[in-house]
Amino acid sequence: MRKNASGINNSKQRIENKNNDLDLYLKALNSAYSGIIITDNLQYDNPIIYCNKAFETISGYSHDEIIGHNCRFLQAQDRSQAERKIIKESIERGEECKIEIRNYRKDGTLFWNELFISPVKNDDGQVTHFIGVQNDISDRKKAEYDLREEKSHVELKIQQRTKELQDKESFLSSIIETVRESLLVLDANYIVLSANRHFLNSFKVTTEETVGNLLFDLGNQQWDISSLKEMLTRILPTNNPVIDYEVDHIFPHIGRKVMLLNAYRIEFEGQYKDRILIAIEDITEKKEQDRRKDDFLSIASHELKTPLTTIKGLFQILQRLSAENTDPKYVSTLDKITAYIDRLNLLISKLLDTSKIQSGNLELHMDPFEIDKTIQDAVESMRLAAPDSDIQLTGNTGSIVAGDELQIIQVLNNLLSNAIKYSPESKKVEVSIHKVANFVKISVRDYGMGISYQDRLKIFERFFRVSHIQKKFPGLGIGLYVSHEIILHHKGTLWVESEPGEGSTFNFTLPIVTNK
Amino acid sequence: MQPKKIMICDDDRGILEMLELFLELEGYNVICEINSTHLTKQLISHKPDLLLLDLWMPILSGDQLIKIIRSTTEIKETPIIVLSASVDGPEIAGNLGANGFVAKPFDLTDITDKINSILKN
């Protein structure tokens, strides 16, 4: 009995122990992070017969809502996933499988389920149950998805950027090939990296004999030009960029070229540095035209002066021969002719002045003089010459300037006669002289027609005439150009302030040498 | 008193005739030469007291002529006044040893003043 009793006790004990173990296992299952279910494969439609707490959390359903369902209830309406077929086949064959499948919580939200299914077999090898372990991998999936999205976005961007760059490059290279200026790119050792079409055409060379060669070796050393070397090796490194550097060179095959060179050291971050871009403007033709124009002016004024000399001489002889004839009309007629001969001579001289200035032959006789007195005298003689005008002079500087007094008088005469000429409605002209720092500033103010902004930009150019006034006020367009050049030669500046309809103020400055 | 002899060399007939008329009125004996290549020969044969010389002339220009005159024994002392409308006239005249320069177009009194001051010496 004891033995029996103890046997019963033992089996009771065993059952109790087993129950304790089962409790422990259930607790373990419920504290797992993964959702776990068990389905009964022997029942119709393989219903869920167990789920742990984590499965409730993952799916959003309660235990009682889950039990009895086939697992597919988690797929909601999303029935077309390829993974379903894998599950189906594994269950039919009684095999394990591991898949990632889109499932839906009770509230309809999507979660990615990493599902591991494994069959439980009885001793006969029959599959009685399946155990499903699920993990919500939505966060990981989202991260993967984001990464993929980001990657494809970046790829798209790269494609776009590449295309933009290609477009830009073909745009740039079409500009480079089209410009009517020669362009060369050199490396730091003056090897030609590229040359545009205009360069090849202008200097009658091919790409093959240019690119990859030392600049100074090109075309049998015809580019071995000392001033070019000087610019590249000495001036450019300390003085980047070099603008409008003039090179005059005789090329053996193409003859003399006068070129304006602009050079820049260029750097393209991460790709290269110390490259040199040279832009070459061929100004040979322009120089030649300028020279011809100067020659023409010089010859024309010389040739005009020759018959004028004869006319003037003959006229003076006539005046002398008729000294006894005192008829006032006769005398005043002769005086008028004298005035017009002088005016003609003045016009021709002005033409010659421009050609002198243009060819750099303007002779200045620099001596110190009292500027106040010079201005007073010039104003006084203009008052005599134009008695109708009302010229007012203000200011006194007591300064001595160094310069060619006759030239300065010519400048003031130009400005005064312009002020009178272009102010037919207003007689008043104000001349003022002031000391400004170490300069004297002379201003000539009129109340005439004024000058538009566009015309103000060009008014000091040679032969420039404001088009609409040419008929009313004919002129050569020389006075202001010559005045501007004269003041420039004196290291001063000449400028204008004006508004159309409100008159103009021409100002010029001259550096002071000493004060009295 | 024998009138002073003045020779004028210019390739422009108008100037020649005008100066000839004027200088004769002033009482000078005037000889004109329009062809610069004949000038040296004329100077040697006429021995003028003074020469008025243009600069820009075809074949032989004024500056070349001054050099020739200054190196030709019989006429090297001839006083020369250069007449020119050229910009660089005064410089050329000065450098080559001319005795005076008058810019064209000139006042006739400038011519007589220059001639008188040179002939006085």
Tab-separated table of C-alpha atoms in Angstrom, chain A residues 161-457:
chain	number	residue	atom	x	y	z
A	161	ARG	CA	22.911	66.449	-62.619
A	162	THR	CA	24.959	64.474	-65.101
A	163	LYS	CA	22.591	65.513	-67.836
A	164	GLU	CA	22.689	69.112	-66.677
A	165	LEU	CA	26.472	69.010	-66.697
A	166	GLN	CA	26.495	67.462	-70.150
A	167	ASP	CA	24.075	70.111	-71.356
A	168	LYS	CA	26.105	72.821	-69.682
A	169	GLU	CA	29.320	71.485	-71.110
A	170	SER	CA	27.942	71.297	-74.615
A	171	PHE	CA	26.480	74.780	-74.092
A	172	LEU	CA	29.848	76.093	-72.903
A	173	SER	CA	31.821	74.347	-75.580
A	174	SER	CA	29.479	75.679	-78.243
A	175	ILE	CA	30.114	79.187	-76.871
A	176	ILE	CA	33.848	78.579	-76.768
A	177	GLU	CA	33.792	77.293	-80.319
A	178	THR	CA	31.658	80.182	-81.566
A	179	VAL	CA	33.331	83.224	-79.969
A	180	ARG	CA	35.373	85.381	-82.264
A	181	GLU	CA	38.265	85.451	-79.854
A	182	SER	CA	41.058	82.925	-79.630
A	183	LEU	CA	41.059	80.882	-76.436
A	184	LEU	CA	43.830	78.662	-75.119
A	185	VAL	CA	44.029	76.601	-71.945
A	186	LEU	CA	47.519	75.786	-70.694
A	187	ASP	CA	48.693	73.692	-67.794
A	188	ALA	CA	51.157	75.014	-65.204
A	189	ASN	CA	54.052	74.158	-67.539
A	190	TYR	CA	52.580	76.083	-70.481
A	191	ILE	CA	51.580	72.923	-72.352
A	192	VAL	CA	48.470	73.590	-74.469
A	193	LEU	CA	45.529	71.567	-73.155
A	194	SER	CA	42.959	72.956	-75.542
A	195	ALA	CA	42.554	75.555	-78.259
A	196	ASN	CA	39.274	76.744	-79.733
A	197	ARG	CA	38.351	76.892	-83.387
A	198	HIS	CA	38.996	80.612	-83.689
A	199	PHE	CA	42.556	80.155	-82.475
A	200	LEU	CA	43.160	77.369	-85.001
A	201	ASN	CA	41.666	79.446	-87.831
A	202	SER	CA	43.390	82.710	-86.931
A	203	PHE	CA	46.830	81.235	-86.567
A	204	LYS	CA	46.354	78.660	-89.336
A	205	VAL	CA	47.198	75.581	-87.259
A	206	THR	CA	45.538	72.221	-86.555
A	207	THR	CA	44.504	70.729	-83.227
A	208	GLU	CA	47.103	67.973	-83.658
A	209	GLU	CA	50.034	70.362	-83.923
A	210	THR	CA	48.749	72.502	-81.054
A	211	VAL	CA	47.273	70.444	-78.236
A	212	GLY	CA	49.863	68.665	-76.077
A	213	ASN	CA	52.703	70.943	-77.115
A	214	LEU	CA	54.566	73.659	-75.260
A	215	LEU	CA	53.067	77.034	-76.169
A	216	PHE	CA	56.457	78.519	-76.973
A	217	ASP	CA	57.263	75.598	-79.321
A	218	LEU	CA	54.123	75.923	-81.443
A	219	GLY	CA	54.642	76.290	-85.198
A	220	ASN	CA	58.456	76.169	-85.251
A	221	GLN	CA	58.794	78.375	-82.172
A	222	GLN	CA	56.789	81.158	-83.776
A	223	TRP	CA	55.070	81.597	-80.412
A	224	ASP	CA	58.395	82.015	-78.677
A	225	ILE	CA	57.597	85.656	-77.995
A	226	SER	CA	59.568	87.327	-75.232
A	227	SER	CA	56.773	89.657	-74.138
A	228	LEU	CA	54.374	86.686	-73.963
A	229	LYS	CA	56.873	84.739	-71.864
A	230	GLU	CA	57.339	87.723	-69.622
A	231	MET	CA	53.589	88.027	-69.134
A	232	LEU	CA	53.086	84.334	-68.352
A	233	THR	CA	56.112	83.720	-66.167
A	234	ARG	CA	56.571	87.014	-64.368
A	235	ILE	CA	53.431	89.122	-64.430
A	236	LEU	CA	50.651	86.525	-64.224
A	237	PRO	CA	51.809	84.758	-61.015
A	238	THR	CA	51.870	88.022	-59.043
A	239	ASN	CA	49.160	89.849	-60.878
A	240	ASN	CA	46.310	87.477	-61.627
A	241	PRO	CA	44.492	88.202	-63.905
A	242	VAL	CA	46.389	90.099	-66.597
A	243	ILE	CA	44.016	92.279	-68.600
A	244	ASP	CA	44.610	93.749	-72.071
A	245	TYR	CA	48.307	93.008	-72.323
A	246	GLU	CA	49.405	94.127	-75.766
A	247	VAL	CA	51.702	91.901	-77.781
A	248	ASP	CA	52.977	93.002	-81.163
A	249	HIS	CA	54.622	90.152	-83.045
A	250	ILE	CA	55.546	89.166	-86.565
A	251	PHE	CA	54.591	85.538	-87.249
A	252	PRO	CA	56.618	83.899	-90.043
A	253	HIS	CA	53.552	82.567	-91.862
A	254	ILE	CA	50.703	84.907	-91.077
A	255	GLY	CA	52.597	88.157	-90.712
A	256	ARG	CA	52.330	90.891	-88.136
A	257	LYS	CA	49.674	90.591	-85.444
A	258	VAL	CA	48.843	93.029	-82.705
A	259	MET	CA	47.089	91.083	-79.971
A	260	LEU	CA	45.401	92.000	-76.726
A	261	LEU	CA	45.918	89.182	-74.241
A	262	ASN	CA	43.782	88.507	-71.194
A	263	ALA	CA	45.157	85.765	-68.976
A	264	TYR	CA	43.693	84.109	-65.902
A	265	ARG	CA	44.996	81.396	-63.619
A	266	ILE	CA	42.093	79.041	-63.107
A	267	GLU	CA	41.408	76.410	-60.495
A	268	PHE	CA	38.601	73.882	-60.481
A	269	GLU	CA	38.162	72.519	-56.996
A	270	GLY	CA	39.140	68.890	-56.643
A	271	GLN	CA	39.956	68.490	-60.332
A	272	TYR	CA	42.894	70.674	-61.227
A	273	LYS	CA	44.664	73.826	-60.294
A	274	ASP	CA	47.151	76.187	-61.848
A	275	ARG	CA	45.707	76.101	-65.305
A	276	ILE	CA	46.003	79.202	-67.436
A	277	LEU	CA	43.288	80.539	-69.681
A	278	ILE	CA	44.465	82.930	-72.367
A	279	ALA	CA	42.025	84.932	-74.452
A	280	ILE	CA	43.598	86.541	-77.494
A	281	GLU	CA	41.907	89.404	-79.280
A	282	ASP	CA	43.368	90.227	-82.648
A	283	ILE	CA	43.448	94.020	-82.893
A	284	THR	CA	45.786	94.195	-85.896
A	285	GLU	CA	43.028	95.429	-88.156
A	286	LYS	CA	41.751	97.939	-85.603
A	287	LYS	CA	45.245	99.319	-85.023
A	288	GLU	CA	45.786	99.624	-88.739
A	289	GLN	CA	42.490	101.465	-89.144
A	290	ASP	CA	43.381	103.815	-86.291
A	291	ARG	CA	46.736	104.489	-87.863
A	292	ARG	CA	45.164	105.184	-91.242
A	293	LYS	CA	42.640	107.505	-89.650
A	294	ASP	CA	45.417	109.392	-87.879
A	295	ASP	CA	47.465	109.575	-91.062
A	296	PHE	CA	44.436	110.796	-92.935
A	297	LEU	CA	43.723	113.498	-90.358
A	298	SER	CA	47.308	114.582	-90.293
A	299	ILE	CA	47.576	114.752	-94.086
A	300	ALA	CA	44.146	116.340	-94.483
A	301	SER	CA	44.869	119.128	-92.045
A	302	HIS	CA	48.289	119.726	-93.590
A	303	GLU	CA	46.826	119.855	-97.080
A	304	LEU	CA	44.022	122.168	-95.989
A	305	LYS	CA	46.469	124.543	-94.379
A	306	THR	CA	48.484	125.009	-97.549
A	307	PRO	CA	45.802	126.859	-99.593
A	308	LEU	CA	44.688	128.612	-96.433
A	309	THR	CA	48.208	130.005	-96.083
A	310	THR	CA	47.936	131.428	-99.587
A	311	ILE	CA	44.478	132.886	-98.986
A	312	LYS	CA	45.538	134.450	-95.715
A	313	GLY	CA	48.718	135.905	-97.236
A	314	LEU	CA	46.966	137.259	-100.325
A	315	PHE	CA	44.284	138.745	-98.145
A	316	GLN	CA	46.834	140.514	-95.942
A	317	ILE	CA	48.467	141.908	-99.089
A	318	LEU	CA	45.035	143.124	-100.200
A	319	GLN	CA	44.495	144.830	-96.829
A	320	ARG	CA	47.831	146.580	-97.136
A	321	LEU	CA	47.185	147.709	-100.738
A	322	SER	CA	43.819	149.135	-99.789
A	323	ALA	CA	45.082	150.944	-96.710
A	324	GLU	CA	44.117	154.283	-98.234
A	325	ASN	CA	40.505	153.215	-98.875
A	326	THR	CA	38.780	154.125	-95.653
A	327	ASP	CA	35.171	153.398	-96.627
A	328	PRO	CA	33.856	151.864	-93.360
A	329	LYS	CA	31.818	149.181	-95.214
A	330	TYR	CA	34.912	148.108	-97.131
A	331	VAL	CA	37.003	147.914	-93.955
A	332	SER	CA	34.373	145.959	-92.007
A	333	THR	CA	33.999	143.501	-94.898
A	334	LEU	CA	37.743	142.867	-94.846
A	335	ASP	CA	37.627	142.413	-91.053
A	336	LYS	CA	34.886	139.831	-91.424
A	337	ILE	CA	36.947	137.866	-93.931
A	338	THR	CA	39.880	137.913	-91.501
A	339	ALA	CA	37.637	136.513	-88.766
A	340	TYR	CA	36.436	133.688	-91.026
A	341	ILE	CA	39.923	132.809	-92.198
A	342	ASP	CA	40.958	132.558	-88.548
A	343	ARG	CA	37.950	130.397	-87.790
A	344	LEU	CA	38.757	128.056	-90.656
A	345	ASN	CA	42.317	127.860	-89.446
A	346	LEU	CA	41.095	127.040	-85.936
A	347	LEU	CA	38.930	124.195	-87.214
A	348	ILE	CA	41.814	122.717	-89.155
A	349	SER	CA	44.071	123.055	-86.118
A	350	LYS	CA	41.536	121.184	-84.023
A	351	LEU	CA	41.578	118.333	-86.528
A	352	LEU	CA	45.328	118.268	-86.280
A	353	ASP	CA	45.115	118.371	-82.478
A	354	THR	CA	43.099	115.171	-82.427
A	355	SER	CA	45.520	113.416	-84.688
A	356	LYS	CA	48.400	114.659	-82.537
A	357	ILE	CA	46.717	113.392	-79.386
A	358	GLN	CA	45.810	110.126	-81.042
A	359	SER	CA	49.355	109.433	-82.075
A	360	GLY	CA	50.646	110.531	-78.667
A	361	ASN	CA	52.348	113.608	-80.080
A	362	LEU	CA	50.603	116.198	-77.962
A	363	GLU	CA	53.329	118.518	-76.837
A	364	LEU	CA	52.882	120.084	-73.449
A	365	HIS	CA	55.047	122.902	-72.215
A	366	MET	CA	54.727	122.419	-68.481
A	367	ASP	CA	55.420	125.553	-66.465
A	368	PRO	CA	53.976	126.755	-63.166
A	369	PHE	CA	51.325	129.469	-63.493
A	370	GLU	CA	48.697	131.249	-61.410
A	371	ILE	CA	45.478	129.469	-62.246
A	372	ASP	CA	43.162	132.224	-60.886
A	373	LYS	CA	44.633	134.793	-63.254
A	374	THR	CA	44.530	132.435	-66.236
A	375	ILE	CA	40.860	131.697	-65.651
A	376	GLN	CA	40.075	135.416	-65.175
A	377	ASP	CA	41.811	136.315	-68.428
A	378	ALA	CA	40.094	133.509	-70.349
A	379	VAL	CA	36.691	134.541	-69.021
A	380	GLU	CA	37.436	138.186	-69.851
A	381	SER	CA	38.314	137.425	-73.467
A	382	MET	CA	35.255	135.206	-73.834
A	383	ARG	CA	33.117	138.111	-72.533
A	384	LEU	CA	34.579	140.303	-75.296
A	385	ALA	CA	34.038	137.616	-77.943
A	386	ALA	CA	30.457	136.896	-76.855
A	387	PRO	CA	29.131	140.232	-75.593
A	388	ASP	CA	25.537	138.952	-75.442
A	389	SER	CA	26.324	136.290	-72.882
A	390	ASP	CA	26.367	136.780	-69.127
A	391	ILE	CA	29.452	135.011	-67.803
A	392	GLN	CA	29.907	135.182	-64.026
A	393	LEU	CA	33.125	134.195	-62.308
A	394	THR	CA	33.397	133.327	-58.619
A	395	GLY	CA	36.103	131.926	-56.377
A	396	ASN	CA	39.796	132.427	-55.804
A	397	THR	CA	42.284	129.739	-54.831
A	398	GLY	CA	45.626	131.513	-54.702
A	399	SER	CA	47.157	128.358	-56.146
A	400	ILE	CA	49.916	127.649	-58.598
A	401	VAL	CA	49.459	124.726	-60.956
A	402	ALA	CA	52.008	123.235	-63.319
A	403	GLY	CA	50.925	122.816	-66.887
A	404	ASP	CA	50.660	124.188	-70.363
A	405	GLU	CA	48.799	127.433	-69.788
A	406	LEU	CA	47.758	127.762	-73.428
A	407	GLN	CA	46.250	124.298	-73.393
A	408	ILE	CA	44.323	125.009	-70.182
A	409	ILE	CA	43.006	128.223	-71.777
A	410	GLN	CA	41.943	126.128	-74.764
A	411	VAL	CA	40.037	123.769	-72.454
A	412	LEU	CA	38.253	126.652	-70.719
A	413	ASN	CA	37.468	128.268	-74.082
A	414	ASN	CA	35.996	125.000	-75.322
A	415	LEU	CA	33.821	124.631	-72.239
A	416	LEU	CA	32.712	128.286	-72.309
A	417	SER	CA	31.896	128.318	-76.004
A	418	ASN	CA	29.957	125.047	-75.594
A	419	ALA	CA	28.061	126.540	-72.641
A	420	ILE	CA	27.099	129.540	-74.764
A	421	LYS	CA	26.432	127.561	-77.942
A	422	TYR	CA	24.121	124.968	-76.387
A	423	SER	CA	22.149	127.424	-74.230
A	424	PRO	CA	20.348	129.573	-76.788
A	425	GLU	CA	17.526	130.326	-74.352
A	426	SER	CA	19.655	131.256	-71.372
A	427	LYS	CA	22.511	133.738	-71.437
A	428	LYS	CA	23.824	132.960	-67.971
A	429	VAL	CA	27.026	130.942	-67.581
A	430	GLU	CA	28.633	130.505	-64.175
A	431	VAL	CA	32.325	129.802	-63.829
A	432	SER	CA	33.680	128.918	-60.419
A	433	ILE	CA	37.112	128.021	-59.166
A	434	HIS	CA	37.671	126.223	-55.874
A	435	LYS	CA	40.422	124.510	-53.976
A	436	VAL	CA	39.574	120.857	-53.267
A	437	ALA	CA	42.248	119.014	-51.272
A	438	ASN	CA	45.414	119.361	-53.347
A	439	PHE	CA	43.547	120.159	-56.539
A	440	VAL	CA	41.879	123.206	-58.013
A	441	LYS	CA	38.443	122.475	-59.392
A	442	ILE	CA	37.046	124.645	-62.158
A	443	SER	CA	33.359	124.363	-62.998
A	444	VAL	CA	31.437	125.800	-65.936
A	445	ARG	CA	27.682	125.771	-65.361
A	446	ASP	CA	25.117	126.565	-68.030
A	447	TYR	CA	21.328	126.563	-68.018
A	448	GLY	CA	20.895	125.150	-71.489
A	449	MET	CA	19.501	121.983	-73.004
A	450	GLY	CA	21.465	119.500	-70.886
A	451	ILE	CA	22.739	116.083	-71.900
A	452	SER	CA	21.042	112.696	-71.597
A	453	TYR	CA	22.669	109.868	-69.669
A	454	GLN	CA	23.430	107.890	-72.844
A	455	ASP	CA	25.116	110.869	-74.461
A	456	ARG	CA	27.049	111.718	-71.291
A	457	LEU	CA	28.799	108.356	-71.595
